[in-house]
Amino acid sequence: MLFDIFLVLSVGAGLLMAFNLGANDVANSMASAVGARAITVKQAVYIAGILNFVGAVFLGSHVTATISKGIINPAVIDDPTIVMLGMFAALVSAGIWVLIATLTSLPVSSTHSIVGAILGFGLVAGGPGVVNWYTMIGVVLSWIISPLFGGLIAYGVFSVIRSRILAKPDLLERARRWAPRWIALTVFLLGMSFMYKTPMGKGLEMSFIVRLAIILFFCAAAWVPAQLVVNRLCARLTSDVDGVEGIFRRMQIGTSCYVAVSQGANDVANAIGPVAAIFMIARHHELLPKAEVPLFLLIIGGAGIALGIALLGRRVIATVGERITTLTNTRGFAVDFGAASTVLAASSLGMPVSTTHAAVGSVVGVGLARGFAAVDFRVLGKIVLYWVLTVPIAAFTSIVIFQILKWTLT
């Protein structure tokens, strides 16, 4: 009876987490496009809602490899009922913290929220020995690695665009030559990201050479039509900065759409992973290292993400896209490129990264390309404070909820 009750409650808690995940993390994919006026907030909400749902349901992880996010070893805790209560407490506490951050319009890492919450109940239920402290050190390091890498890459990309295109007298002709190169490079980046970051890409049984050959084929295939489209576009655009921004506006919409699909595929596990663990315990009264995620849970997760984007998504989008620095389409493209490159490169090297931190770092990077006065450090300071507070607050809240449940029900 207790298992069945908590199974229903955990689905509700997973929906709450998915809702808040959508409301806060949507800024990772859409903030730069909205800030650069490539699309409106309303369009961003529709696009991100649909693409996140598609990514979560059709490309989302059907197997949560490490339900505890690698932070604790649940096998050390003998009683599965304790694990079930802890996972439920972690979901609720992480959802509450991300909701608070969203209502104050500040971006936080949903991954770090669930990590901190699981850490909290793990410490109380199993003691310090149950915690994987090396993973925790990695989480702390990612507070520095993700924004620093994102900022450096975005700064470099925008500096190249400025020196090769915007600073030249024949800037539209320069853009006509360079845009297809950037598009091909972006296709390479997105192809690598799809192959090695999304659950569907990881599931393809191909060697590295075959994967690389497929990606390079699509890069070459994208170059030729891109050149034709840009040539036709340049015939209708004015030979000034506005003309160049018009080309990059279309490129930026494409990168934002991809990030939205990828975000739904990867982040839905943050909300549904703990629910899958509780589902397994409720059905089999034990927790295995891996759990099959039923399709209906992915649909609930995708719907929750889309609902969160629709109702509260514009708050964090406005902060990241408009309040840190002023974005144009060329700067927005550099932001998307910097964030995606950081997540891909760092993940490939086994380094822990946060998409939220990489996106904010990239926005700061393109802002600093115009000098320190171009960045609002008061807004940035509040964001960094929330990043540092995420793990301890999620952990403390999880401990409180877990203890109340334990004292009441066991």
mmCIF file of C-alpha atoms in Angstrom:
data_model
loop_
_atom_site.group_PDB
_atom_site.id
_atom_site.type_symbol
_atom_site.label_atom_id
_atom_site.label_comp_id
_atom_site.label_asym_id
_atom_site.label_seq_id
_atom_site.Cartn_x
_atom_site.Cartn_y
_atom_site.Cartn_z
ATOM 1 C CA MET A 1 0.000 0.000 0.000
ATOM 2 C CA LEU A 2 2.809 2.401 0.977
ATOM 3 C CA PHE A 3 4.669 1.649 -2.256
ATOM 4 C CA ASP A 4 1.578 2.338 -4.379
ATOM 5 C CA ILE A 5 0.891 5.641 -2.596
ATOM 6 C CA PHE A 6 4.470 6.816 -3.122
ATOM 7 C CA LEU A 7 4.417 5.723 -6.734
ATOM 8 C CA VAL A 8 1.499 8.106 -7.365
ATOM 9 C CA LEU A 9 3.112 10.862 -5.291
ATOM 10 C CA SER A 10 6.454 10.436 -7.079
ATOM 11 C CA VAL A 11 4.807 10.869 -10.495
ATOM 12 C CA GLY A 12 3.417 14.174 -9.206
ATOM 13 C CA ALA A 13 6.849 15.157 -7.840
ATOM 14 C CA GLY A 14 8.477 14.203 -11.165
ATOM 15 C CA LEU A 15 5.950 16.374 -12.990
ATOM 16 C CA LEU A 16 6.803 19.252 -10.619
ATOM 17 C CA MET A 17 10.526 18.808 -11.318
ATOM 18 C CA ALA A 18 9.935 18.589 -15.091
ATOM 19 C CA PHE A 19 7.801 21.749 -14.965
ATOM 20 C CA ASN A 20 10.537 23.682 -13.177
ATOM 21 C CA LEU A 21 13.213 22.184 -15.409
ATOM 22 C CA GLY A 22 11.388 23.531 -18.466
ATOM 23 C CA ALA A 23 10.768 26.920 -16.890
ATOM 24 C CA ASN A 24 14.416 27.450 -15.933
ATOM 25 C CA ASP A 25 16.479 25.529 -18.511
ATOM 26 C CA VAL A 26 14.625 26.912 -21.554
ATOM 27 C CA ALA A 27 16.960 29.915 -21.320
ATOM 28 C CA ASN A 28 19.862 27.631 -22.338
ATOM 29 C CA SER A 29 18.426 27.211 -25.845
ATOM 30 C CA MET A 30 16.327 30.307 -26.458
ATOM 31 C CA ALA A 31 17.780 33.214 -24.435
ATOM 32 C CA SER A 32 20.357 34.334 -27.007
ATOM 33 C CA ALA A 33 17.845 34.135 -29.894
ATOM 34 C CA VAL A 34 15.311 36.217 -27.944
ATOM 35 C CA GLY A 35 17.965 38.648 -26.694
ATOM 36 C CA ALA A 36 19.212 39.178 -30.255
ATOM 37 C CA ARG A 37 15.612 39.680 -31.514
ATOM 38 C CA ALA A 38 15.911 36.688 -33.854
ATOM 39 C CA ILE A 39 12.571 35.467 -32.480
ATOM 40 C CA THR A 40 10.019 36.841 -30.019
ATOM 41 C CA VAL A 41 9.481 35.442 -26.529
ATOM 42 C CA LYS A 42 6.137 34.003 -27.662
ATOM 43 C CA GLN A 43 7.777 32.243 -30.606
ATOM 44 C CA ALA A 44 10.555 30.962 -28.319
ATOM 45 C CA VAL A 45 7.995 29.492 -25.932
ATOM 46 C CA TYR A 46 6.173 27.663 -28.743
ATOM 47 C CA ILE A 47 9.364 26.430 -30.446
ATOM 48 C CA ALA A 48 11.097 25.346 -27.221
ATOM 49 C CA GLY A 49 7.938 23.719 -25.830
ATOM 50 C CA ILE A 50 7.375 21.577 -28.918
ATOM 51 C CA LEU A 51 11.040 20.667 -29.500
ATOM 52 C CA ASN A 52 11.737 19.866 -25.833
ATOM 53 C CA PHE A 53 8.687 17.561 -25.774
ATOM 54 C CA VAL A 54 9.853 15.845 -28.970
ATOM 55 C CA GLY A 55 13.390 15.474 -27.575
ATOM 56 C CA ALA A 56 12.159 14.109 -24.230
ATOM 57 C CA VAL A 57 9.688 11.569 -25.634
ATOM 58 C CA PHE A 58 11.398 10.377 -28.818
ATOM 59 C CA LEU A 59 15.092 10.863 -28.019
ATOM 60 C CA GLY A 60 14.992 10.780 -24.207
ATOM 61 C CA SER A 61 16.876 8.177 -22.262
ATOM 62 C CA HIS A 62 14.847 4.995 -21.932
ATOM 63 C CA VAL A 63 17.424 3.730 -19.459
ATOM 64 C CA THR A 64 18.689 5.830 -16.601
ATOM 65 C CA ALA A 65 22.174 4.432 -16.254
ATOM 66 C CA THR A 66 22.855 5.936 -12.847
ATOM 67 C CA ILE A 67 19.632 6.741 -11.077
ATOM 68 C CA SER A 68 21.443 8.345 -8.179
ATOM 69 C CA LYS A 69 23.436 10.498 -10.666
ATOM 70 C CA GLY A 70 26.584 8.757 -9.416
ATOM 71 C CA ILE A 71 26.521 10.793 -6.220
ATOM 72 C CA ILE A 72 25.667 7.952 -3.830
ATOM 73 C CA ASN A 73 25.767 4.182 -3.922
ATOM 74 C CA PRO A 74 22.171 3.158 -3.108
ATOM 75 C CA ALA A 75 23.245 -0.492 -2.774
ATOM 76 C CA VAL A 76 24.843 0.424 0.587
ATOM 77 C CA ILE A 77 21.387 1.293 1.968
ATOM 78 C CA ASP A 78 19.759 -2.070 2.769
ATOM 79 C CA ASP A 79 16.133 -0.975 3.061
ATOM 80 C CA PRO A 80 14.587 -0.092 -0.368
ATOM 81 C CA THR A 81 11.832 1.802 1.452
ATOM 82 C CA ILE A 82 14.463 4.257 2.716
ATOM 83 C CA VAL A 83 15.786 4.721 -0.833
ATOM 84 C CA MET A 84 12.250 5.330 -2.069
ATOM 85 C CA LEU A 85 11.573 7.984 0.578
ATOM 86 C CA GLY A 86 14.944 9.579 -0.157
ATOM 87 C CA MET A 87 14.368 9.743 -3.916
ATOM 88 C CA PHE A 88 10.952 11.298 -3.313
ATOM 89 C CA ALA A 89 12.436 13.856 -0.902
ATOM 90 C CA ALA A 90 15.177 14.641 -3.453
ATOM 91 C CA LEU A 91 12.654 15.249 -6.239
ATOM 92 C CA VAL A 92 10.520 17.566 -4.116
ATOM 93 C CA SER A 93 13.453 19.571 -2.714
ATOM 94 C CA ALA A 94 15.140 19.982 -6.115
ATOM 95 C CA GLY A 95 11.823 21.043 -7.650
ATOM 96 C CA ILE A 96 11.230 23.624 -4.915
ATOM 97 C CA TRP A 97 14.725 25.145 -5.305
ATOM 98 C CA VAL A 98 14.508 25.407 -9.103
ATOM 99 C CA LEU A 99 11.017 26.949 -8.734
ATOM 100 C CA ILE A 100 12.372 29.586 -6.317
ATOM 101 C CA ALA A 101 15.211 30.387 -8.734
ATOM 102 C CA THR A 102 12.744 30.651 -11.642
ATOM 103 C CA LEU A 103 10.401 32.965 -9.724
ATOM 104 C CA THR A 104 13.390 35.236 -9.008
ATOM 105 C CA SER A 105 14.283 35.003 -12.751
ATOM 106 C CA LEU A 106 17.721 33.470 -12.156
ATOM 107 C CA PRO A 107 19.190 30.471 -14.066
ATOM 108 C CA VAL A 108 20.415 27.506 -11.991
ATOM 109 C CA SER A 109 21.581 24.017 -12.920
ATOM 110 C CA SER A 110 18.737 21.491 -12.602
ATOM 111 C CA THR A 111 21.362 18.715 -12.642
ATOM 112 C CA HIS A 112 23.170 20.224 -9.656
ATOM 113 C CA SER A 113 19.841 20.683 -7.860
ATOM 114 C CA ILE A 114 18.974 16.986 -8.084
ATOM 115 C CA VAL A 115 22.605 16.069 -7.279
ATOM 116 C CA GLY A 116 22.546 18.200 -4.117
ATOM 117 C CA ALA A 117 19.172 16.798 -3.079
ATOM 118 C CA ILE A 118 20.296 13.158 -3.494
ATOM 119 C CA LEU A 119 23.508 13.995 -1.619
ATOM 120 C CA GLY A 120 21.412 15.293 1.296
ATOM 121 C CA PHE A 121 19.300 12.207 1.871
ATOM 122 C CA GLY A 122 22.278 9.943 1.112
ATOM 123 C CA LEU A 123 24.307 11.511 3.940
ATOM 124 C CA VAL A 124 21.476 10.990 6.436
ATOM 125 C CA ALA A 125 20.477 7.513 5.248
ATOM 126 C CA GLY A 126 23.906 5.973 4.686
ATOM 127 C CA GLY A 127 26.498 8.300 6.212
ATOM 128 C CA PRO A 128 29.469 10.006 4.505
ATOM 129 C CA GLY A 129 30.756 6.656 3.209
ATOM 130 C CA VAL A 130 27.796 6.278 0.835
ATOM 131 C CA VAL A 131 28.725 9.468 -1.021
ATOM 132 C CA ASN A 132 30.998 9.476 -4.080
ATOM 133 C CA TRP A 133 33.099 12.485 -3.059
ATOM 134 C CA TYR A 134 35.158 12.453 -6.281
ATOM 135 C CA THR A 135 31.958 13.100 -8.228
ATOM 136 C CA MET A 136 31.076 15.899 -5.814
ATOM 137 C CA ILE A 137 34.495 17.507 -6.364
ATOM 138 C CA GLY A 138 33.752 17.342 -10.098
ATOM 139 C CA VAL A 139 30.455 19.144 -9.550
ATOM 140 C CA VAL A 140 32.226 21.914 -7.659
ATOM 141 C CA LEU A 141 34.904 22.193 -10.375
ATOM 142 C CA SER A 142 32.187 22.539 -13.024
ATOM 143 C CA TRP A 143 31.137 25.852 -11.417
ATOM 144 C CA ILE A 144 34.465 27.169 -12.765
ATOM 145 C CA ILE A 145 35.058 24.976 -15.850
ATOM 146 C CA SER A 146 31.680 25.419 -17.606
ATOM 147 C CA PRO A 147 31.351 29.232 -17.622
ATOM 148 C CA LEU A 148 35.097 29.751 -18.199
ATOM 149 C CA PHE A 149 35.248 27.468 -21.245
ATOM 150 C CA GLY A 150 31.948 28.784 -22.614
ATOM 151 C CA GLY A 151 33.095 32.383 -22.185
ATOM 152 C CA LEU A 152 36.486 31.804 -23.837
ATOM 153 C CA ILE A 153 35.035 29.978 -26.865
ATOM 154 C CA ALA A 154 32.225 32.510 -27.368
ATOM 155 C CA TYR A 155 34.732 35.383 -27.003
ATOM 156 C CA GLY A 156 36.977 33.742 -29.625
ATOM 157 C CA VAL A 157 34.142 33.028 -32.087
ATOM 158 C CA PHE A 158 32.771 36.558 -31.905
ATOM 159 C CA SER A 159 36.279 38.041 -32.201
ATOM 160 C CA VAL A 160 36.808 36.054 -35.434
ATOM 161 C CA ILE A 161 33.423 37.183 -36.824
ATOM 162 C CA ARG A 162 34.246 40.786 -35.954
ATOM 163 C CA SER A 163 37.772 40.777 -37.403
ATOM 164 C CA ARG A 164 36.937 38.740 -40.545
ATOM 165 C CA ILE A 165 33.550 40.246 -41.363
ATOM 166 C CA LEU A 166 32.272 43.189 -39.332
ATOM 167 C CA ALA A 167 35.559 45.177 -39.380
ATOM 168 C CA LYS A 168 35.973 44.904 -43.185
ATOM 169 C CA PRO A 169 34.689 47.480 -45.698
ATOM 170 C CA ASP A 170 33.068 44.800 -47.912
ATOM 171 C CA LEU A 171 31.383 43.149 -44.933
ATOM 172 C CA LEU A 172 28.380 41.607 -46.793
ATOM 173 C CA GLU A 173 30.675 39.980 -49.351
ATOM 174 C CA ARG A 174 32.799 38.719 -46.421
ATOM 175 C CA ALA A 175 29.673 37.327 -44.756
ATOM 176 C CA ARG A 176 28.714 35.607 -48.031
ATOM 177 C CA ARG A 177 32.062 33.759 -47.985
ATOM 178 C CA TRP A 178 32.237 33.002 -44.264
ATOM 179 C CA ALA A 179 28.627 32.063 -43.466
ATOM 180 C CA PRO A 180 28.708 28.660 -45.283
ATOM 181 C CA ARG A 181 31.960 27.827 -43.447
ATOM 182 C CA TRP A 182 30.345 28.581 -40.088
ATOM 183 C CA ILE A 183 27.272 26.564 -41.096
ATOM 184 C CA ALA A 184 29.434 23.546 -42.038
ATOM 185 C CA LEU A 185 31.369 23.897 -38.765
ATOM 186 C CA THR A 186 28.095 24.128 -36.857
ATOM 187 C CA VAL A 187 26.789 20.976 -38.581
ATOM 188 C CA PHE A 188 30.019 19.221 -37.501
ATOM 189 C CA LEU A 189 29.510 20.383 -33.915
ATOM 190 C CA LEU A 190 25.838 19.381 -33.866
ATOM 191 C CA GLY A 191 26.643 16.038 -35.495
ATOM 192 C CA MET A 192 29.265 15.246 -32.842
ATOM 193 C CA SER A 193 26.852 16.398 -30.157
ATOM 194 C CA PHE A 194 24.059 14.166 -31.513
ATOM 195 C CA MET A 195 26.337 11.135 -31.803
ATOM 196 C CA TYR A 196 27.967 11.419 -28.393
ATOM 197 C CA LYS A 197 25.520 13.387 -26.217
ATOM 198 C CA THR A 198 21.992 12.228 -27.034
ATOM 199 C CA PRO A 199 20.732 8.828 -25.862
ATOM 200 C CA MET A 200 19.788 7.880 -29.455
ATOM 201 C CA GLY A 201 23.259 8.737 -30.791
ATOM 202 C CA LYS A 202 24.981 6.838 -27.992
ATOM 203 C CA GLY A 203 22.840 3.806 -28.793
ATOM 204 C CA LEU A 204 24.081 3.571 -32.394
ATOM 205 C CA GLU A 205 26.516 0.698 -32.702
ATOM 206 C CA MET A 206 29.112 2.299 -34.993
ATOM 207 C CA SER A 207 32.857 2.747 -34.819
ATOM 208 C CA PHE A 208 34.421 6.192 -34.367
ATOM 209 C CA ILE A 209 35.573 6.246 -38.008
ATOM 210 C CA VAL A 210 32.084 5.484 -39.348
ATOM 211 C CA ARG A 211 30.504 8.118 -37.106
ATOM 212 C CA LEU A 212 33.106 10.688 -38.185
ATOM 213 C CA ALA A 213 32.590 9.838 -41.868
ATOM 214 C CA ILE A 214 28.804 10.312 -41.522
ATOM 215 C CA ILE A 215 29.259 13.666 -39.781
ATOM 216 C CA LEU A 216 31.752 14.908 -42.409
ATOM 217 C CA PHE A 217 29.355 13.800 -45.167
ATOM 218 C CA PHE A 218 26.583 15.947 -43.664
ATOM 219 C CA CYS A 219 29.040 18.873 -43.279
ATOM 220 C CA ALA A 220 29.883 18.690 -46.988
ATOM 221 C CA ALA A 221 26.227 18.190 -47.870
ATOM 222 C CA ALA A 222 25.305 21.303 -45.873
ATOM 223 C CA TRP A 223 28.023 23.512 -47.389
ATOM 224 C CA VAL A 224 26.720 23.548 -51.003
ATOM 225 C CA PRO A 225 23.038 24.404 -50.328
ATOM 226 C CA ALA A 226 24.147 26.841 -47.605
ATOM 227 C CA GLN A 227 26.272 28.708 -50.156
ATOM 228 C CA LEU A 228 23.332 28.845 -52.610
ATOM 229 C CA VAL A 229 20.923 30.101 -49.943
ATOM 230 C CA VAL A 230 23.380 32.722 -48.659
ATOM 231 C CA ASN A 231 24.075 33.913 -52.217
ATOM 232 C CA ARG A 232 20.345 34.378 -52.825
ATOM 233 C CA LEU A 233 19.929 36.037 -49.426
ATOM 234 C CA CYS A 234 22.772 38.502 -50.043
ATOM 235 C CA ALA A 235 21.060 39.695 -53.225
ATOM 236 C CA ARG A 236 18.182 40.977 -51.067
ATOM 237 C CA LEU A 237 20.178 42.364 -48.124
ATOM 238 C CA THR A 238 21.860 45.740 -47.710
ATOM 239 C CA SER A 239 25.662 45.826 -47.662
ATOM 240 C CA ASP A 240 25.971 46.944 -44.042
ATOM 241 C CA VAL A 241 25.914 45.553 -40.507
ATOM 242 C CA ASP A 242 22.145 44.963 -40.677
ATOM 243 C CA GLY A 243 22.642 42.778 -43.754
ATOM 244 C CA VAL A 244 25.256 40.650 -41.969
ATOM 245 C CA GLU A 245 23.026 40.343 -38.890
ATOM 246 C CA GLY A 246 20.204 39.143 -41.187
ATOM 247 C CA ILE A 247 22.322 36.191 -42.318
ATOM 248 C CA PHE A 248 23.360 35.246 -38.785
ATOM 249 C CA ARG A 249 19.748 35.619 -37.553
ATOM 250 C CA ARG A 250 18.711 32.636 -39.665
ATOM 251 C CA MET A 251 21.756 30.613 -38.570
ATOM 252 C CA GLN A 252 21.046 31.383 -34.923
ATOM 253 C CA ILE A 253 17.451 30.120 -35.102
ATOM 254 C CA GLY A 254 18.767 26.779 -36.384
ATOM 255 C CA THR A 255 21.281 26.349 -33.546
ATOM 256 C CA SER A 256 18.688 27.320 -30.922
ATOM 257 C CA CYS A 257 16.236 24.706 -32.256
ATOM 258 C CA TYR A 258 18.865 21.978 -32.059
ATOM 259 C CA VAL A 259 19.790 22.901 -28.469
ATOM 260 C CA ALA A 260 16.080 22.722 -27.526
ATOM 261 C CA VAL A 261 15.720 19.164 -28.891
ATOM 262 C CA SER A 262 18.970 18.061 -27.256
ATOM 263 C CA GLN A 263 17.941 19.663 -23.969
ATOM 264 C CA GLY A 264 14.665 17.727 -23.846
ATOM 265 C CA ALA A 265 16.448 14.449 -24.662
ATOM 266 C CA ASN A 266 19.147 14.864 -22.019
ATOM 267 C CA ASP A 267 17.485 16.724 -19.155
ATOM 268 C CA VAL A 268 14.239 14.768 -18.865
ATOM 269 C CA ALA A 269 16.190 12.132 -16.887
ATOM 270 C CA ASN A 270 16.748 14.711 -14.119
ATOM 271 C CA ALA A 271 13.009 14.674 -13.456
ATOM 272 C CA ILE A 272 12.084 11.136 -14.456
ATOM 273 C CA GLY A 273 15.181 9.199 -13.267
ATOM 274 C CA PRO A 274 14.235 9.249 -9.557
ATOM 275 C CA VAL A 275 10.598 8.454 -10.483
ATOM 276 C CA ALA A 276 11.854 5.428 -12.432
ATOM 277 C CA ALA A 277 13.772 4.326 -9.315
ATOM 278 C CA ILE A 278 10.633 4.586 -7.173
ATOM 279 C CA PHE A 279 8.636 2.806 -9.908
ATOM 280 C CA MET A 280 11.122 -0.078 -9.770
ATOM 281 C CA ILE A 281 11.040 -0.297 -5.969
ATOM 282 C CA ALA A 282 7.227 -0.160 -5.933
ATOM 283 C CA ARG A 283 7.007 -2.978 -8.483
ATOM 284 C CA HIS A 284 9.915 -5.226 -7.451
ATOM 285 C CA HIS A 285 10.758 -4.029 -3.897
ATOM 286 C CA GLU A 286 14.423 -3.606 -4.853
ATOM 287 C CA LEU A 287 16.630 -1.086 -6.676
ATOM 288 C CA LEU A 288 18.815 -2.238 -9.546
ATOM 289 C CA PRO A 289 21.725 -0.210 -11.006
ATOM 290 C CA LYS A 290 19.705 0.496 -14.167
ATOM 291 C CA ALA A 291 16.027 1.139 -14.659
ATOM 292 C CA GLU A 292 13.920 0.930 -17.789
ATOM 293 C CA VAL A 293 11.922 4.130 -18.064
ATOM 294 C CA PRO A 294 8.335 3.462 -19.243
ATOM 295 C CA LEU A 295 7.199 5.584 -22.190
ATOM 296 C CA PHE A 296 4.336 7.124 -20.192
ATOM 297 C CA LEU A 297 6.902 8.583 -17.734
ATOM 298 C CA LEU A 298 8.829 10.186 -20.629
ATOM 299 C CA ILE A 299 5.539 11.643 -21.929
ATOM 300 C CA ILE A 300 4.765 13.035 -18.470
ATOM 301 C CA GLY A 301 8.287 14.473 -18.292
ATOM 302 C CA GLY A 302 8.060 16.016 -21.761
ATOM 303 C CA ALA A 303 4.613 17.473 -21.028
ATOM 304 C CA GLY A 304 5.870 18.920 -17.725
ATOM 305 C CA ILE A 305 8.860 20.545 -19.447
ATOM 306 C CA ALA A 306 6.603 22.052 -22.149
ATOM 307 C CA LEU A 307 4.141 23.330 -19.519
ATOM 308 C CA GLY A 308 6.937 24.949 -17.509
ATOM 309 C CA ILE A 309 8.274 26.687 -20.611
ATOM 310 C CA ALA A 310 4.793 27.973 -21.490
ATOM 311 C CA LEU A 311 3.898 29.330 -18.043
ATOM 312 C CA LEU A 312 7.198 30.589 -16.555
ATOM 313 C CA GLY A 313 9.850 30.235 -19.264
ATOM 314 C CA ARG A 314 10.020 33.911 -20.205
ATOM 315 C CA ARG A 315 11.391 34.971 -16.800
ATOM 316 C CA VAL A 316 14.832 33.322 -17.040
ATOM 317 C CA ILE A 317 14.993 33.909 -20.818
ATOM 318 C CA ALA A 318 14.805 37.649 -20.141
ATOM 319 C CA THR A 319 17.613 37.518 -17.568
ATOM 320 C CA VAL A 320 20.094 35.539 -19.671
ATOM 321 C CA GLY A 321 19.154 37.060 -23.025
ATOM 322 C CA GLU A 322 18.727 40.713 -22.090
ATOM 323 C CA ARG A 323 19.940 41.660 -18.598
ATOM 324 C CA ILE A 324 23.581 40.442 -18.589
ATOM 325 C CA THR A 325 24.653 42.178 -21.811
ATOM 326 C CA THR A 326 23.205 43.390 -25.136
ATOM 327 C CA LEU A 327 23.090 40.674 -27.779
ATOM 328 C CA THR A 328 22.995 40.922 -31.569
ATOM 329 C CA ASN A 329 22.574 38.015 -33.983
ATOM 330 C CA THR A 330 26.334 37.611 -34.536
ATOM 331 C CA ARG A 331 26.910 37.681 -30.762
ATOM 332 C CA GLY A 332 23.965 35.303 -30.213
ATOM 333 C CA PHE A 333 25.426 32.862 -32.723
ATOM 334 C CA ALA A 334 28.761 33.040 -30.859
ATOM 335 C CA VAL A 335 26.903 32.318 -27.586
ATOM 336 C CA ASP A 336 25.166 29.214 -28.976
ATOM 337 C CA PHE A 337 28.390 28.004 -30.552
ATOM 338 C CA GLY A 338 30.382 28.595 -27.357
ATOM 339 C CA ALA A 339 27.885 26.827 -25.087
ATOM 340 C CA ALA A 340 27.435 23.820 -27.389
ATOM 341 C CA SER A 341 31.211 23.483 -27.947
ATOM 342 C CA THR A 342 31.898 23.626 -24.211
ATOM 343 C CA VAL A 343 29.365 20.963 -23.296
ATOM 344 C CA LEU A 344 30.550 18.663 -26.091
ATOM 345 C CA ALA A 345 34.300 19.114 -25.562
ATOM 346 C CA ALA A 346 34.225 18.933 -21.770
ATOM 347 C CA SER A 347 31.890 15.926 -21.725
ATOM 348 C CA SER A 348 34.125 14.112 -24.211
ATOM 349 C CA LEU A 349 37.073 14.656 -21.855
ATOM 350 C CA GLY A 350 35.051 13.304 -18.942
ATOM 351 C CA MET A 351 34.797 16.710 -17.290
ATOM 352 C CA PRO A 352 31.524 17.594 -15.543
ATOM 353 C CA VAL A 353 29.742 20.539 -17.148
ATOM 354 C CA SER A 354 26.466 22.361 -16.789
ATOM 355 C CA THR A 355 24.657 23.630 -19.911
ATOM 356 C CA THR A 356 23.213 26.467 -17.826
ATOM 357 C CA HIS A 357 26.654 27.555 -16.634
ATOM 358 C CA ALA A 358 28.144 27.225 -20.142
ATOM 359 C CA ALA A 359 25.338 29.334 -21.668
ATOM 360 C CA VAL A 360 25.688 32.112 -19.090
ATOM 361 C CA GLY A 361 29.492 32.030 -19.421
ATOM 362 C CA SER A 362 29.162 32.364 -23.211
ATOM 363 C CA VAL A 363 26.880 35.399 -22.852
ATOM 364 C CA VAL A 364 29.449 37.011 -20.541
ATOM 365 C CA GLY A 365 32.239 36.107 -22.999
ATOM 366 C CA VAL A 366 30.666 37.954 -25.949
ATOM 367 C CA GLY A 367 29.850 40.838 -23.628
ATOM 368 C CA LEU A 368 33.472 41.129 -22.503
ATOM 369 C CA ALA A 369 34.516 41.224 -26.173
ATOM 370 C CA ARG A 370 33.139 44.791 -26.052
ATOM 371 C CA GLY A 371 34.748 45.624 -22.688
ATOM 372 C CA PHE A 372 33.889 45.239 -18.986
ATOM 373 C CA ALA A 373 31.325 48.055 -19.138
ATOM 374 C CA ALA A 374 29.203 45.955 -21.519
ATOM 375 C CA VAL A 375 28.467 43.351 -18.794
ATOM 376 C CA ASP A 376 26.095 43.933 -15.853
ATOM 377 C CA PHE A 377 28.127 42.385 -13.029
ATOM 378 C CA ARG A 378 25.342 42.967 -10.480
ATOM 379 C CA VAL A 379 23.082 40.528 -12.346
ATOM 380 C CA LEU A 380 26.022 38.166 -12.871
ATOM 381 C CA GLY A 381 26.855 38.267 -9.145
ATOM 382 C CA LYS A 382 23.311 37.189 -8.202
ATOM 383 C CA ILE A 383 23.470 34.320 -10.706
ATOM 384 C CA VAL A 384 26.816 33.055 -9.344
ATOM 385 C CA LEU A 385 25.490 33.275 -5.768
ATOM 386 C CA TYR A 386 22.552 31.035 -6.708
ATOM 387 C CA TRP A 387 24.927 28.561 -8.395
ATOM 388 C CA VAL A 388 27.000 28.248 -5.211
ATOM 389 C CA LEU A 389 23.885 27.919 -3.019
ATOM 390 C CA THR A 390 22.186 25.290 -5.211
ATOM 391 C CA VAL A 391 23.852 22.137 -3.818
ATOM 392 C CA PRO A 392 23.766 23.026 -0.065
ATOM 393 C CA ILE A 393 20.185 24.355 -0.131
ATOM 394 C CA ALA A 394 18.863 21.408 -2.172
ATOM 395 C CA ALA A 395 20.730 19.033 0.183
ATOM 396 C CA PHE A 396 19.404 20.686 3.363
ATOM 397 C CA THR A 397 15.807 20.781 2.097
ATOM 398 C CA SER A 398 16.049 17.132 1.055
ATOM 399 C CA ILE A 399 17.320 16.158 4.520
ATOM 400 C CA VAL A 400 14.405 17.939 6.222
ATOM 401 C CA ILE A 401 11.753 16.351 3.963
ATOM 402 C CA PHE A 402 13.400 12.928 4.211
ATOM 403 C CA GLN A 403 13.561 13.010 8.013
ATOM 404 C CA ILE A 404 9.920 14.074 8.303
ATOM 405 C CA LEU A 405 8.860 11.221 6.002
ATOM 406 C CA LYS A 406 11.061 8.719 7.861
ATOM 407 C CA TRP A 407 9.804 9.678 11.309
ATOM 408 C CA THR A 408 6.207 9.623 10.094
ATOM 409 C CA LEU A 409 6.144 6.440 8.047
ATOM 410 C CA THR A 410 8.773 4.056 9.473
#
